Amino acid sequence: MRRERLGFGFALAVLSLWCSMEVAVEAAWSLQTPVKLVWHYYKVHNTCDNAEAYIRHQVESFYKYDKTIAPKLLRLLYADCFVNGCDASVLLDGPNSEKTAPQNRGLAGFAFIDKIKTVLEARCPGVVSCADILNLATRDAVHLAGAPSYPVYTGRRDGMTSTKDSVDLPSPSISWEASLAYFRSRGLDVLDMTTLLGAHSMGRTHCSFIVDRLYNFNDTGKPDPSMKASLLEEMRKLCPPKTKKGQPNPLIFLNPASGSKYSFINSYYSRVLTNEAVLGVDQQLLYNEDTKQITEEFAAGFEDFRRSFALSMSRMGNINVLTGLFVTKGQDKELL
């Protein structure tokens, strides 16, 4: 797999994680330019030298008792970065905030980020942004679940506005064409998309996100023909058709092989190849030549998946970041 070189600095940081892959897919192997973030920002600027260590300690403490924080934070970071960029606006409260958007139903991990923020405020008041906390905590949590500990550049500034109308996260039943167009609109490529969808190797989703595949695929009144018969039977037992308002909306595992262990594994890609993906967008990876080749390679080699995940997560964390100065009442103010 071939990643197009976009820069040297970040490549050095991930060199120990990256290796040559066989599939010839054009893709970037560095952060999107210009890179506005800084390696160990709070240490470099001497504002909170141990910020990353404080965050890591909190993550490790929580993870001992609740392994669900890994998939929860992954989804929370995705919901933040893909909307207004990685600015923590998804964390803001309000009657019409991003939290209230239908696409964010079931979003979790807010209390955990609040806890870390409280700890950091006691040690370094007014310094560490929630956007950086979310990116660093996600990295540390998924590492504990089995993912690589990838570099996270820091120095993000938090956004101050959050509206549900700005949430344009797509349905998990879209085609690969629509999914790729969406990822490309965020500066990511086909390898990033195929890699980041691998986050579905762990965690759960609500039946409401797959019920169309089970009973009325593309308004045909029939199930998705791409679903393996045994998976369809299993999912229908867990997710009955919606027949009345207020009906329960159960949670189901995205990857039964990971299940309640919430472990980061590559069996997600094996399930795609055998038509056993739970979400429609995941099964769509079979229907494009590039995504199918990448899926086959990741299914065969866990380390290839881990290395690509390290870089794609860093690239996602670089989407439309806010940094530096903003102007208020005619004066420059710096938000860290």
PDB file of N, CA, C and O in Angstrom, residues 33 49 84 106 146 186 226 255 271 292 315 330:
ATOM      1  N   THR A  33      -1.464  19.456   5.319  1.00  0.00           N
ATOM      2  CA  THR A  33      -0.760  20.728   5.437  1.00  0.00           C
ATOM      3  C   THR A  33      -1.746  21.889   5.311  1.00  0.00           C
ATOM      4  O   THR A  33      -2.765  21.762   4.613  1.00  0.00           O
ATOM      5  N   ASP A  49       3.551  21.142  31.867  1.00  0.00           N
ATOM      6  CA  ASP A  49       4.524  20.149  31.412  1.00  0.00           C
ATOM      7  C   ASP A  49       4.007  18.718  31.447  1.00  0.00           C
ATOM      8  O   ASP A  49       4.328  17.908  30.578  1.00  0.00           O
ATOM      9  N   ASN A  84     -17.474  20.234  12.957  1.00  0.00           N
ATOM     10  CA  ASN A  84     -16.858  21.553  12.832  1.00  0.00           C
ATOM     11  C   ASN A  84     -15.347  21.503  12.930  1.00  0.00           C
ATOM     12  O   ASN A  84     -14.695  22.537  13.077  1.00  0.00           O
ATOM     13  N   GLY A 106     -27.164   8.409  21.673  1.00  0.00           N
ATOM     14  CA  GLY A 106     -26.342   7.402  22.324  1.00  0.00           C
ATOM     15  C   GLY A 106     -24.889   7.799  22.517  1.00  0.00           C
ATOM     16  O   GLY A 106     -24.094   7.016  23.056  1.00  0.00           O
ATOM     17  N   GLY A 146      -5.740  -2.197  22.701  1.00  0.00           N
ATOM     18  CA  GLY A 146      -4.976  -2.982  21.740  1.00  0.00           C
ATOM     19  C   GLY A 146      -4.483  -2.232  20.520  1.00  0.00           C
ATOM     20  O   GLY A 146      -3.771  -2.793  19.686  1.00  0.00           O
ATOM     21  N   ARG A 186     -13.439  16.064   4.176  1.00  0.00           N
ATOM     22  CA  ARG A 186     -12.722  16.385   5.426  1.00  0.00           C
ATOM     23  C   ARG A 186     -11.211  16.266   5.251  1.00  0.00           C
ATOM     24  O   ARG A 186     -10.458  16.288   6.219  1.00  0.00           O
ATOM     25  N   SER A 226     -26.994  -8.503   0.729  1.00  0.00           N
ATOM     26  CA  SER A 226     -25.569  -8.765   0.963  1.00  0.00           C
ATOM     27  C   SER A 226     -25.301  -9.386   2.326  1.00  0.00           C
ATOM     28  O   SER A 226     -24.204  -9.872   2.584  1.00  0.00           O
ATOM     29  N   ASN A 255     -19.076  -5.993  16.628  1.00  0.00           N
ATOM     30  CA  ASN A 255     -18.174  -7.096  16.303  1.00  0.00           C
ATOM     31  C   ASN A 255     -18.240  -8.134  17.417  1.00  0.00           C
ATOM     32  O   ASN A 255     -17.562  -7.989  18.435  1.00  0.00           O
ATOM     33  N   ARG A 271     -14.927 -10.175   8.893  1.00  0.00           N
ATOM     34  CA  ARG A 271     -16.386 -10.226   8.842  1.00  0.00           C
ATOM     35  C   ARG A 271     -16.925  -9.502   7.613  1.00  0.00           C
ATOM     36  O   ARG A 271     -17.922  -9.921   7.022  1.00  0.00           O
ATOM     37  N   LYS A 292     -11.725  -2.899  -1.087  1.00  0.00           N
ATOM     38  CA  LYS A 292     -11.705  -4.360  -0.952  1.00  0.00           C
ATOM     39  C   LYS A 292     -10.278  -4.857  -0.766  1.00  0.00           C
ATOM     40  O   LYS A 292     -10.014  -5.720   0.090  1.00  0.00           O
ATOM     41  N   ARG A 315      -4.378  11.949  11.486  1.00  0.00           N
ATOM     42  CA  ARG A 315      -4.898  12.811  10.417  1.00  0.00           C
ATOM     43  C   ARG A 315      -6.322  13.286  10.743  1.00  0.00           C
ATOM     44  O   ARG A 315      -6.670  14.438  10.484  1.00  0.00           O
ATOM     45  N   GLY A 330     -11.558  44.306  19.988  1.00  0.00           N
ATOM     46  CA  GLY A 330     -10.426  45.050  19.468  1.00  0.00           C
ATOM     47  C   GLY A 330      -9.079  44.635  20.007  1.00  0.00           C
ATOM     48  O   GLY A 330      -8.066  45.212  19.667  1.00  0.00           O
TER      49      GLY A 330
END
